[in-house]
Each structure stands twice: as structure tokens, then as C-alpha cells.
mmCIF file of C-alpha atoms and ligand atoms in Angstrom:
data_model
loop_
_atom_site.group_PDB
_atom_site.id
_atom_site.type_symbol
_atom_site.label_atom_id
_atom_site.label_comp_id
_atom_site.label_asym_id
_atom_site.label_seq_id
_atom_site.Cartn_x
_atom_site.Cartn_y
_atom_site.Cartn_z
ATOM 1 C CA MET A 1 0.061 -0.057 -0.026
ATOM 2 C CA HIS A 2 1.153 3.530 -0.647
ATOM 3 C CA HIS A 3 1.224 6.536 1.701
ATOM 4 C CA PRO A 4 0.537 9.622 -0.620
ATOM 5 C CA TRP A 5 0.600 12.070 2.484
ATOM 6 C CA LYS A 6 3.974 10.961 3.122
ATOM 7 C CA LEU A 7 4.945 12.617 0.295
ATOM 8 C CA THR A 8 3.417 15.609 0.884
ATOM 9 C CA LEU A 9 5.058 15.901 4.408
ATOM 10 C CA ALA A 10 8.503 15.389 3.005
ATOM 11 C CA VAL A 11 7.835 18.125 0.570
ATOM 12 C CA ALA A 12 6.553 20.230 3.177
ATOM 13 C CA GLY A 13 9.712 19.689 5.441
ATOM 14 C CA ALA A 14 11.949 20.465 2.223
ATOM 15 C CA THR A 15 10.445 23.931 2.081
ATOM 16 C CA LEU A 16 11.801 24.453 5.521
ATOM 17 C CA LEU A 17 15.491 23.861 4.335
ATOM 18 C CA GLY A 18 17.201 27.211 4.454
ATOM 19 C CA SER A 19 19.355 29.432 6.733
ATOM 20 C CA SER A 20 16.688 29.019 9.870
ATOM 21 C CA PRO A 21 17.002 25.964 12.048
ATOM 22 C CA VAL A 22 15.190 22.881 10.432
ATOM 23 C CA TYR A 23 12.158 21.778 12.735
ATOM 24 C CA ALA A 24 10.435 18.257 11.945
ATOM 25 C CA THR A 25 6.755 19.276 10.848
ATOM 26 C CA THR A 26 5.044 16.086 12.449
ATOM 27 C CA PRO A 27 5.882 14.085 15.581
ATOM 28 C CA ASN A 28 6.725 10.355 14.694
ATOM 29 C CA LEU A 29 3.254 9.277 13.776
ATOM 30 C CA SER A 30 1.774 5.827 13.664
ATOM 31 C CA ASP A 31 1.431 4.232 10.522
ATOM 32 C CA PRO A 32 -2.292 3.607 9.549
ATOM 33 C CA PRO A 33 -3.624 0.468 10.283
ATOM 34 C CA PRO A 34 -3.625 -2.044 7.350
ATOM 35 C CA ILE A 35 -6.970 -1.864 5.080
ATOM 36 C CA GLU A 36 -9.207 -4.885 5.992
ATOM 37 C CA GLY A 37 -12.414 -5.866 4.718
ATOM 38 C CA GLU A 38 -13.691 -7.418 1.354
ATOM 39 C CA VAL A 39 -13.082 -5.530 -1.991
ATOM 40 C CA VAL A 40 -15.877 -4.655 -4.022
ATOM 41 C CA THR A 41 -15.173 -6.066 -7.465
ATOM 42 C CA GLU A 42 -18.612 -5.211 -8.994
ATOM 43 C CA ASP A 43 -18.788 -2.032 -10.556
ATOM 44 C CA LEU A 44 -21.142 0.181 -8.831
ATOM 45 C CA GLY A 45 -20.546 3.500 -10.114
ATOM 46 C CA SER A 46 -17.476 5.440 -10.159
ATOM 47 C CA HIS A 47 -17.604 8.585 -7.926
ATOM 48 C CA THR A 48 -14.926 11.300 -6.707
ATOM 49 C CA ILE A 49 -15.854 12.652 -3.204
ATOM 50 C CA ARG A 50 -14.509 16.102 -2.184
ATOM 51 C CA VAL A 51 -13.689 16.648 1.185
ATOM 52 C CA GLY A 52 -13.052 20.304 2.483
ATOM 53 C CA LEU A 53 -10.909 20.787 5.647
ATOM 54 C CA GLY A 54 -10.308 23.818 7.778
ATOM 55 C CA LEU A 55 -6.928 22.794 8.728
ATOM 56 C CA ALA A 56 -3.470 22.532 7.123
ATOM 57 C CA GLU A 57 -1.887 19.260 5.383
ATOM 58 C CA THR A 58 0.346 18.766 8.313
ATOM 59 C CA SER A 59 -2.620 18.307 10.591
ATOM 60 C CA PRO A 60 -3.811 14.880 11.991
ATOM 61 C CA LEU A 61 -7.275 15.751 10.647
ATOM 62 C CA TYR A 62 -5.927 15.888 6.829
ATOM 63 C CA ILE A 63 -3.670 12.840 7.308
ATOM 64 C CA SER A 64 -6.528 10.672 8.551
ATOM 65 C CA THR A 65 -8.875 11.994 5.830
ATOM 66 C CA ARG A 66 -6.329 10.837 3.177
ATOM 67 C CA TYR A 67 -6.122 7.252 5.024
ATOM 68 C CA PHE A 68 -10.246 7.479 4.576
ATOM 69 C CA GLY A 69 -9.612 8.076 0.779
ATOM 70 C CA ASP A 70 -7.434 5.106 0.700
ATOM 71 C CA ILE A 71 -9.574 3.051 2.471
ATOM 72 C CA LEU A 72 -12.231 3.753 -0.063
ATOM 73 C CA SER A 73 -10.177 3.511 -2.993
ATOM 74 C CA GLU A 74 -8.608 0.329 -2.095
ATOM 75 C CA ARG A 75 -11.919 -1.412 -1.297
ATOM 76 C CA THR A 76 -13.801 -0.406 -4.428
ATOM 77 C CA GLU A 77 -10.850 -0.950 -7.086
ATOM 78 C CA GLY A 78 -10.372 2.940 -7.435
ATOM 79 C CA ARG A 79 -14.034 3.454 -8.333
ATOM 80 C CA LEU A 80 -14.390 5.706 -5.176
ATOM 81 C CA THR A 81 -11.590 8.121 -5.035
ATOM 82 C CA VAL A 82 -11.333 11.161 -2.217
ATOM 83 C CA ASN A 83 -9.719 14.557 -3.022
ATOM 84 C CA VAL A 84 -8.796 16.481 -0.020
ATOM 85 C CA PHE A 85 -9.079 20.320 0.313
ATOM 86 C CA PRO A 86 -7.371 21.723 3.510
ATOM 87 C CA ASN A 87 -6.718 25.099 4.759
ATOM 88 C CA SER A 88 -10.260 26.495 4.532
ATOM 89 C CA GLN A 89 -10.002 27.032 0.757
ATOM 90 C CA LEU A 90 -13.323 25.608 0.091
ATOM 91 C CA GLY A 91 -14.951 27.909 2.694
ATOM 92 C CA ASP A 92 -15.049 27.568 6.549
ATOM 93 C CA ASP A 93 -17.065 25.254 8.708
ATOM 94 C CA ALA A 94 -20.123 27.092 8.536
ATOM 95 C CA GLN A 95 -20.067 27.556 4.963
ATOM 96 C CA MET A 96 -18.907 24.270 4.129
ATOM 97 C CA MET A 97 -22.019 22.556 6.068
ATOM 98 C CA GLU A 98 -24.066 24.675 3.975
ATOM 99 C CA MET A 99 -22.472 23.485 0.920
ATOM 100 C CA LEU A 100 -23.006 19.930 2.073
ATOM 101 C CA GLN A 101 -26.860 20.582 2.582
ATOM 102 C CA THR A 102 -27.355 22.250 -1.155
ATOM 103 C CA GLY A 103 -24.976 19.472 -2.844
ATOM 104 C CA SER A 104 -22.143 21.580 -3.708
ATOM 105 C CA LEU A 105 -19.716 19.771 -1.684
ATOM 106 C CA ASP A 106 -19.505 15.799 -0.501
ATOM 107 C CA MET A 107 -17.722 16.083 2.668
ATOM 108 C CA THR A 108 -16.477 18.215 5.327
ATOM 109 C CA ILE A 109 -15.412 17.578 9.122
ATOM 110 C CA PRO A 110 -16.126 20.787 11.066
ATOM 111 C CA SER A 111 -15.914 21.629 14.674
ATOM 112 C CA THR A 112 -19.169 20.880 16.646
ATOM 113 C CA SER A 113 -19.145 24.183 18.024
ATOM 114 C CA PRO A 114 -20.676 26.127 14.580
ATOM 115 C CA ALA A 115 -22.631 22.538 13.571
ATOM 116 C CA THR A 116 -24.797 23.623 16.963
ATOM 117 C CA THR A 117 -26.756 25.598 14.257
ATOM 118 C CA TYR A 118 -27.920 22.108 13.199
ATOM 119 C CA VAL A 119 -27.963 20.070 16.482
ATOM 120 C CA GLN A 120 -28.318 22.316 19.229
ATOM 121 C CA GLU A 121 -27.234 19.869 21.804
ATOM 122 C CA LEU A 122 -23.901 19.358 20.607
ATOM 123 C CA ALA A 123 -23.256 22.753 22.396
ATOM 124 C CA VAL A 124 -22.745 20.285 25.493
ATOM 125 C CA PHE A 125 -19.207 19.525 23.971
ATOM 126 C CA ASP A 126 -18.537 23.764 24.157
ATOM 127 C CA LEU A 127 -19.225 23.604 28.191
ATOM 128 C CA PRO A 128 -15.879 24.285 29.916
ATOM 129 C CA PHE A 129 -13.829 21.840 31.658
ATOM 130 C CA LEU A 130 -16.844 19.183 31.102
ATOM 131 C CA LEU A 131 -14.001 16.411 30.228
ATOM 132 C CA PRO A 132 -11.050 16.375 32.238
ATOM 133 C CA THR A 133 -8.754 13.725 30.687
ATOM 134 C CA ARG A 134 -8.541 12.539 27.087
ATOM 135 C CA GLU A 135 -9.203 8.899 28.179
ATOM 136 C CA ALA A 136 -12.656 10.392 29.475
ATOM 137 C CA ALA A 137 -13.279 12.544 26.463
ATOM 138 C CA ILE A 138 -12.816 9.603 24.082
ATOM 139 C CA ALA A 139 -14.977 7.312 25.963
ATOM 140 C CA VAL A 140 -17.819 10.214 25.605
ATOM 141 C CA LEU A 141 -17.118 10.245 21.984
ATOM 142 C CA GLU A 142 -17.639 6.700 21.376
ATOM 143 C CA SER A 143 -20.401 6.614 23.698
ATOM 144 C CA ASP A 144 -24.025 6.111 22.575
ATOM 145 C CA VAL A 145 -25.062 9.292 24.091
ATOM 146 C CA ALA A 146 -22.630 11.156 21.946
ATOM 147 C CA LEU A 147 -23.378 8.970 18.851
ATOM 148 C CA GLY A 148 -26.890 9.463 19.469
ATOM 149 C CA LEU A 149 -26.624 13.482 18.794
ATOM 150 C CA LEU A 150 -25.092 12.497 15.440
ATOM 151 C CA ASP A 151 -28.400 11.025 14.485
ATOM 152 C CA LYS A 152 -30.306 14.397 14.975
ATOM 153 C CA PHE A 153 -28.796 15.499 11.601
ATOM 154 C CA GLU A 154 -31.762 13.630 10.058
ATOM 155 C CA GLY A 155 -33.672 16.015 8.158
ATOM 156 C CA THR A 156 -30.877 18.476 7.602
ATOM 157 C CA GLY A 157 -29.374 17.329 4.460
ATOM 158 C CA ILE A 158 -26.350 16.053 6.210
ATOM 159 C CA LYS A 159 -25.251 12.535 7.306
ATOM 160 C CA ALA A 160 -22.896 12.612 10.407
ATOM 161 C CA PHE A 161 -20.845 9.458 10.810
ATOM 162 C CA ALA A 162 -18.346 9.795 13.697
ATOM 163 C CA TYR A 163 -16.215 11.967 15.915
ATOM 164 C CA HIS A 164 -12.996 13.050 15.480
ATOM 165 C CA GLU A 165 -10.596 14.379 18.035
ATOM 166 C CA ASN A 166 -9.598 18.411 17.968
ATOM 167 C CA GLY A 167 -8.182 18.274 21.490
ATOM 168 C CA TYR A 168 -8.058 20.224 24.436
ATOM 169 C CA ARG A 169 -8.186 24.124 23.513
ATOM 170 C CA GLN A 170 -5.294 26.501 25.006
ATOM 171 C CA LEU A 171 -5.179 30.096 24.976
ATOM 172 C CA THR A 172 -2.533 31.870 23.005
ATOM 173 C CA ASN A 173 -2.058 35.758 22.690
ATOM 174 C CA SER A 174 0.557 38.371 21.322
ATOM 175 C CA VAL A 175 0.320 40.831 24.734
ATOM 176 C CA ARG A 176 1.190 38.958 27.704
ATOM 177 C CA PRO A 177 1.739 35.975 29.686
ATOM 178 C CA VAL A 178 -1.540 34.673 31.071
ATOM 179 C CA GLU A 179 -1.935 32.682 34.412
ATOM 180 C CA SER A 180 -5.082 33.705 35.604
ATOM 181 C CA PRO A 181 -8.418 35.268 34.205
ATOM 182 C CA ASP A 182 -7.092 38.371 35.762
ATOM 183 C CA ASP A 183 -4.474 38.468 33.214
ATOM 184 C CA ILE A 184 -7.125 38.246 30.106
ATOM 185 C CA ALA A 185 -9.595 40.914 31.747
ATOM 186 C CA GLY A 186 -6.496 43.129 32.266
ATOM 187 C CA LEU A 187 -7.614 45.029 35.185
ATOM 188 C CA ASP A 188 -5.750 48.522 34.613
ATOM 189 C CA VAL A 189 -4.639 47.756 31.528
ATOM 190 C CA SER A 190 -7.185 46.616 28.452
ATOM 191 C CA GLY A 191 -8.647 43.066 28.345
ATOM 192 C CA LEU A 192 -7.140 40.958 25.674
ATOM 193 C CA THR A 193 -9.454 40.606 22.221
ATOM 194 C CA ILE A 194 -9.794 37.216 21.788
ATOM 195 C CA ARG A 195 -10.944 35.253 18.601
ATOM 196 C CA THR A 196 -13.697 32.614 19.514
ATOM 197 C CA MET A 197 -15.646 30.082 17.504
ATOM 198 C CA GLU A 198 -18.955 30.986 16.136
ATOM 199 C CA ASN A 199 -21.025 29.920 18.626
ATOM 200 C CA PRO A 200 -22.789 31.306 21.694
ATOM 201 C CA VAL A 201 -21.407 28.926 24.279
ATOM 202 C CA GLN A 202 -17.864 30.071 23.385
ATOM 203 C CA LEU A 203 -18.867 34.107 23.390
ATOM 204 C CA SER A 204 -20.155 33.138 26.765
ATOM 205 C CA ILE A 205 -16.821 31.652 28.097
ATOM 206 C CA TRP A 206 -14.677 34.481 26.654
ATOM 207 C CA GLU A 207 -17.182 37.022 28.372
ATOM 208 C CA ALA A 208 -16.903 35.242 31.833
ATOM 209 C CA LEU A 209 -13.138 35.242 31.776
ATOM 210 C CA GLY A 210 -13.097 39.010 31.055
ATOM 211 C CA ALA A 211 -12.315 38.958 27.379
ATOM 212 C CA ASN A 212 -13.472 41.154 24.469
ATOM 213 C CA PRO A 213 -14.690 37.978 22.328
ATOM 214 C CA THR A 214 -14.644 38.397 18.968
ATOM 215 C CA PRO A 215 -16.457 35.531 16.794
ATOM 216 C CA MET A 216 -14.598 34.730 13.524
ATOM 217 C CA ALA A 217 -14.358 31.865 10.975
ATOM 218 C CA PHE A 218 -11.012 29.995 11.413
ATOM 219 C CA GLY A 219 -9.528 30.641 8.145
ATOM 220 C CA GLU A 220 -9.451 34.524 8.987
ATOM 221 C CA VAL A 221 -7.801 34.106 12.470
ATOM 222 C CA PHE A 222 -4.073 34.075 11.200
ATOM 223 C CA SER A 223 -4.437 37.262 9.294
ATOM 224 C CA ALA A 224 -6.533 38.949 12.054
ATOM 225 C CA MET A 225 -3.832 38.200 14.562
ATOM 226 C CA GLU A 226 -0.983 39.509 11.790
ATOM 227 C CA GLN A 227 -2.826 42.705 11.350
ATOM 228 C CA GLY A 228 -3.487 43.327 15.198
ATOM 229 C CA VAL A 229 -7.331 43.273 14.953
ATOM 230 C CA ILE A 230 -7.316 40.566 17.734
ATOM 231 C CA ASP A 231 -4.782 39.700 20.285
ATOM 232 C CA GLY A 232 -5.469 36.114 20.621
ATOM 233 C CA GLN A 233 -7.353 32.958 19.956
ATOM 234 C CA GLU A 234 -7.720 29.410 21.338
ATOM 235 C CA ASN A 235 -7.207 25.990 19.955
ATOM 236 C CA PRO A 236 -5.563 22.633 20.450
ATOM 237 C CA TRP A 237 -1.534 22.872 20.249
ATOM 238 C CA SER A 238 -1.389 20.982 17.015
ATOM 239 C CA THR A 239 -3.575 23.544 15.563
ATOM 240 C CA ILE A 240 -1.602 26.141 16.600
ATOM 241 C CA LEU A 241 1.625 24.816 15.388
ATOM 242 C CA THR A 242 0.282 23.265 12.117
ATOM 243 C CA SER A 243 -1.444 26.958 11.503
ATOM 244 C CA ASN A 244 1.831 28.609 12.050
ATOM 245 C CA PHE A 245 0.201 30.976 14.979
ATOM 246 C CA HIS A 246 3.435 30.737 16.979
ATOM 247 C CA GLU A 247 4.584 33.287 14.207
ATOM 248 C CA VAL A 248 2.134 35.910 15.702
ATOM 249 C CA GLN A 249 1.661 34.923 18.936
ATOM 250 C CA ASP A 250 4.480 34.970 21.538
ATOM 251 C CA TYR A 251 2.201 33.535 24.564
ATOM 252 C CA GLY A 252 0.438 30.320 25.176
ATOM 253 C CA SER A 253 -1.126 29.174 28.156
ATOM 254 C CA GLU A 254 -2.024 25.496 28.974
ATOM 255 C CA THR A 255 -5.701 26.350 30.184
ATOM 256 C CA ARG A 256 -7.231 23.028 28.813
ATOM 257 C CA HIS A 257 -10.511 24.857 29.020
ATOM 258 C CA VAL A 258 -12.630 22.825 26.636
ATOM 259 C CA TYR A 259 -12.424 19.756 24.632
ATOM 260 C CA THR A 260 -14.768 20.277 21.266
ATOM 261 C CA PRO A 261 -14.199 17.408 18.917
ATOM 262 C CA PHE A 262 -14.975 17.419 15.111
ATOM 263 C CA ILE A 263 -17.348 15.697 13.236
ATOM 264 C CA ILE A 264 -16.973 13.545 9.762
ATOM 265 C CA MET A 265 -20.112 14.339 7.590
ATOM 266 C CA MET A 266 -21.633 13.986 4.037
ATOM 267 C CA SER A 267 -24.112 15.616 1.954
ATOM 268 C CA GLU A 268 -27.212 13.713 1.723
ATOM 269 C CA ARG A 269 -27.420 14.451 -2.075
ATOM 270 C CA THR A 270 -23.962 12.626 -2.296
ATOM 271 C CA TRP A 271 -24.988 9.523 -0.149
ATOM 272 C CA ASP A 272 -28.309 9.029 -1.819
ATOM 273 C CA ARG A 273 -26.314 8.918 -4.878
ATOM 274 C CA LEU A 274 -23.997 5.962 -3.820
ATOM 275 C CA ASP A 275 -25.143 2.360 -3.805
ATOM 276 C CA PRO A 276 -25.825 1.010 -0.477
ATOM 277 C CA VAL A 277 -22.762 -1.125 -0.801
ATOM 278 C CA TYR A 278 -20.670 1.970 -1.174
ATOM 279 C CA GLN A 279 -22.559 3.925 1.567
ATOM 280 C CA GLU A 280 -21.630 1.099 4.131
ATOM 281 C CA LEU A 281 -18.192 1.386 2.943
ATOM 282 C CA VAL A 282 -18.190 5.364 3.588
ATOM 283 C CA ARG A 283 -19.450 4.537 7.052
ATOM 284 C CA GLU A 284 -16.617 1.836 8.102
ATOM 285 C CA ALA A 285 -14.087 3.786 6.526
ATOM 286 C CA ALA A 286 -15.251 7.115 8.556
ATOM 287 C CA GLN A 287 -15.215 5.071 11.651
ATOM 288 C CA GLU A 288 -11.551 3.648 10.720
ATOM 289 C CA ALA A 289 -10.572 7.461 9.901
ATOM 290 C CA ALA A 290 -11.834 8.451 13.042
ATOM 291 C CA ALA A 291 -9.876 6.213 15.288
ATOM 292 C CA TYR A 292 -6.561 6.761 13.342
ATOM 293 C CA GLU A 293 -7.208 10.624 13.814
ATOM 294 C CA ILE A 294 -7.488 10.249 17.381
ATOM 295 C CA GLN A 295 -4.464 8.136 17.690
ATOM 296 C CA LEU A 296 -2.740 10.760 15.670
ATOM 297 C CA ALA A 297 -4.067 13.811 17.357
ATOM 298 C CA THR A 298 -2.715 12.262 20.618
ATOM 299 C CA GLU A 299 0.422 11.606 19.532
ATOM 300 C CA TYR A 300 0.605 15.350 18.450
ATOM 301 C CA ASP A 301 -0.579 17.137 21.425
ATOM 302 C CA ASP A 302 2.182 17.321 23.853
ATOM 303 C CA TRP A 303 4.740 17.342 21.033
ATOM 304 C CA ALA A 304 3.315 20.368 19.518
ATOM 305 C CA ARG A 305 3.359 22.339 22.762
ATOM 306 C CA ASP A 306 7.445 21.303 23.199
ATOM 307 C CA GLN A 307 7.808 22.678 19.336
ATOM 308 C CA LEU A 308 6.035 25.646 20.052
ATOM 309 C CA GLU A 309 8.158 26.514 22.746
ATOM 310 C CA GLU A 310 11.255 25.425 20.675
ATOM 311 C CA ARG A 311 9.940 27.954 18.166
ATOM 312 C CA GLY A 312 10.088 30.884 20.441
ATOM 313 C CA MET A 313 6.624 30.900 22.181
ATOM 314 C CA GLN A 314 6.605 31.396 25.645
ATOM 315 C CA VAL A 315 4.127 28.477 27.243
ATOM 316 C CA THR A 316 2.766 29.132 30.850
ATOM 317 C CA ARG A 317 1.851 25.937 32.488
ATOM 318 C CA LEU A 318 -0.946 26.114 35.062
ATOM 319 C CA ASP A 319 -0.924 24.021 38.329
ATOM 320 C CA ASP A 320 -4.418 22.757 39.917
ATOM 321 C CA ASP A 321 -4.780 26.115 41.779
ATOM 322 C CA GLN A 322 -4.687 28.224 38.704
ATOM 323 C CA ILE A 323 -6.893 25.966 36.841
ATOM 324 C CA ALA A 324 -9.674 26.295 39.547
ATOM 325 C CA ALA A 325 -9.266 30.005 39.117
ATOM 326 C CA PHE A 326 -10.273 29.526 35.521
ATOM 327 C CA GLN A 327 -12.937 27.170 36.401
ATOM 328 C CA ASP A 328 -14.814 29.284 39.198
ATOM 329 C CA ALA A 329 -14.881 31.837 36.511
ATOM 330 C CA VAL A 330 -16.639 30.192 34.076
ATOM 331 C CA GLN A 331 -19.363 28.898 36.709
ATOM 332 C CA PRO A 332 -21.783 31.437 35.020
ATOM 333 C CA VAL A 333 -21.535 29.360 31.710
ATOM 334 C CA TYR A 334 -23.157 26.437 33.492
ATOM 335 C CA ASP A 335 -25.845 28.561 34.994
ATOM 336 C CA GLN A 336 -26.830 30.191 31.776
ATOM 337 C CA TRP A 337 -26.361 27.376 29.438
ATOM 338 C CA ALA A 338 -27.356 23.975 31.223
ATOM 339 C CA PRO A 339 -30.823 24.339 30.885
ATOM 340 C CA ARG A 340 -30.693 24.919 27.353
ATOM 341 C CA ILE A 341 -28.444 22.282 26.366
ATOM 342 C CA GLY A 342 -30.342 19.972 28.758
ATOM 343 C CA GLU A 343 -29.472 18.972 32.327
ATOM 344 C CA ASP A 344 -29.902 15.314 31.557
ATOM 345 C CA LEU A 345 -27.499 15.148 28.515
ATOM 346 C CA ILE A 346 -25.083 16.946 30.794
ATOM 347 C CA ALA A 347 -25.682 14.561 33.390
ATOM 348 C CA GLU A 348 -25.243 11.666 31.099
ATOM 349 C CA ILE A 349 -21.972 12.696 29.899
ATOM 350 C CA GLN A 350 -20.662 13.499 33.458
ATOM 351 C CA GLN A 351 -21.818 9.937 34.495
ATOM 352 C CA ILE A 352 -19.290 8.360 31.631
ATOM 353 C CA VAL A 353 -16.610 10.837 32.838
ATOM 354 C CA GLU A 354 -17.098 9.539 36.130
ATOM 355 C CA ASP A 355 -17.070 5.778 35.222
ATOM 356 C CA THR A 356 -14.073 6.343 33.182
ATOM 357 C CA MET A 357 -12.300 8.010 36.421
ATOM 358 C CA ASN A 358 -13.047 5.219 38.732
ATOM 359 C CA ASP A 359 -11.946 2.539 36.339
HETATM 360 C C1 TK8 B 1 -11.110 23.721 11.433
HETATM 361 C C2 TK8 B 1 -11.699 24.310 12.488
HETATM 362 C C3 TK8 B 1 -11.077 24.844 13.819
HETATM 363 C C4 TK8 B 1 -11.606 24.942 15.180
HETATM 364 C C5 TK8 B 1 -11.859 26.546 15.261
HETATM 365 O O1 TK8 B 1 -12.041 24.165 10.485
HETATM 366 O O2 TK8 B 1 -12.351 27.087 14.425
HETATM 367 O O3 TK8 B 1 -11.076 27.238 15.774
HETATM 368 O O4 TK8 B 1 -10.667 24.535 16.339
HETATM 369 O O5 TK8 B 1 -10.248 23.593 14.085
HETATM 370 O O6 TK8 B 1 -12.983 23.365 12.877
#
């Protein structure tokens, strides 16, 4: 089997050669699991599936999406092929979901936060400090409760298959080190202007922390920071690194304030054009890609933070007391949103977390 993305990574690495130090573009990543399962030899039609992504070619998401394509193509003797368009080049998460509805794009893998426009309950993932460990977070992603939320896309023109990891979100900014909510609010200096995802719970979080929150599509964040329109943003270390945010952000804080996943989804129009045998393959491949992506994202996380430090970002680690100060400050977010998201749903998720922690 060939791994086309390895070529991409090699080329990306080569462009870094020059007078500046040569940094690795990815950690040592696990090879994708071997492609297994029956190969469909019957000609059930040929389709090219276009997948739009917000993130860059070095991201875990891109690498796993190439694997998704390899699975489909190997198991259909090349009749299903997948073209991946990274870097928000086809649009941002909200736009790409609309394109799925109209059928002008086949697939995308957005964050849950902008997807709450379609399934409001997905906002449970926007609640800060809900998923305290990665183990608990992944147990939640694989749970019937969370998978049940994907069924709620029914009737929207979108089919949702599985969660991928985005990861724990961390704060970066270009103004000052942040150790506490007071450093965000500024007290006698101005509060930080922080880009948030386009989602009302995210907005509440950053209001509660004393920032001037500015919702914005992901694809605009780099240039907004470069131009000084915003002071900072928050994303997992892997995204911060693979999007080169360290070029315009001197300070990072390991806040781990929220864990919002991605959802792999397809236009219902595309789905309806596929033979049921191919539909089943798409479902299986989405599952396998999700598992591989979660593994890659895990391998990336601390490595990406250390790389950011090596490249000059000042990263502030926070101890339990410091994290508790952030947690206290965002309590109003629960008071405001829990009733609307659903107390029962939140309790079910918290139960899964507890079970995982007691194991
Ligand atoms: C990429 C986005 C991104 C998300 C954000 O399309 O918007 O900050 O974390 O990864 O989904």
C-alpha cells in the first residue's frame, strides 16, 4: 500500500530547509492500520468525493482524511476516490456545512461548535472543563449518548458518521503571559481581544473570563492576528502549530478549558447517489479514519506544545489551583446554558466521565 501523504509531508519538510533551523513538521506518527475488509469488485458506479477541511496538510485531520480516501479507493478498486481540500480553501466550517446541504460539496469535518446551528445539543461539548481527561473525553466520543446526537442531523441534508479529536483548547495571545483570568481581563490595562468560534456558549466563556470576545471563522484568524485586529485565539496545540500561529503569537497558556471534537459528515445528496454497498463502505471508512485520527491527535498534542516552545513561544503551564481559578470564573456559563443544552444530557455525559475516572 502506498501512503500519498508521506510525500506531502516530505515536501513540506523540504520547504523549511534554509538558513533557519530545520524543525520537524510532524511527530513520529503511527502508520495507519492496514486496510482490511472485503474488496468490492463489482462496478457499482464511479464517484469522486470532495472533502473540504479547515486545517492544514500537516494536521492529524488531513492525514486521517487521506487514509479515509485510501480505504475507499482500495476497497472499490479505485471506483471511489477522495480529493481533500485543506486550509479552508473551499470555505469555513459554517459555509462547508451549507455546501453539504445544497450538494455543492460532498464531505467536511467541522468542529461541533459551529454545527450546533443544526443540532443544538452538540453545545454540550462547548461546556468548559466538562471532560477532564483525554481518556474520559474519548469514552464520551464513543458513547451511545454522543453517537445519538449524530442521528439528530436527520432532516438537515447532512449525514454525520463519527467524531474525531480536535483536542484540548489552549489560549495564545500576542500581548502578555496569561496565568489567571485577571491577566485576560487586564484590570488596569485593556482586556485581551480573543477570537472565539462562532457559537454562543464560546462567547459566554470568554465574556466570563473578562476578554473582549470576537467570533470569527477559523480561516481568518491568522491574518486577524497578524494585523492586530485580535490579540489572541484558542485552539489545541496541534492546530496552533500546524497553522503557524506561533509566528504571530508570543504567549501560550495550557488552560485545557474545553474539548470540542470534529464530526465527519457527508451531503445527503452525495449519500443518496451512492450504491448501498458503497454507503456501508463510507460508514466503515469514516469510523476507521476517526480511530486513526484520534491516535494521531494524541501523538501530536504534547509534542506540538514542545515544538511551539522550541520555536520561541513562551508557554505557561498552570497548576491545579490556577486551573481552578479559570473553572470558577466560567461557572456562570453552566448556570446560563445547562438548562438550554439539557440537564439530563449533561448528567449522562458526566456519568460516563465518572465511570472512566473510577476504572
Ligand atoms: C477548522 C476549525 C478549527 C476549530 C476552530 O475548520 O474554529 O477554532 O478549532 O479546527 O474547526
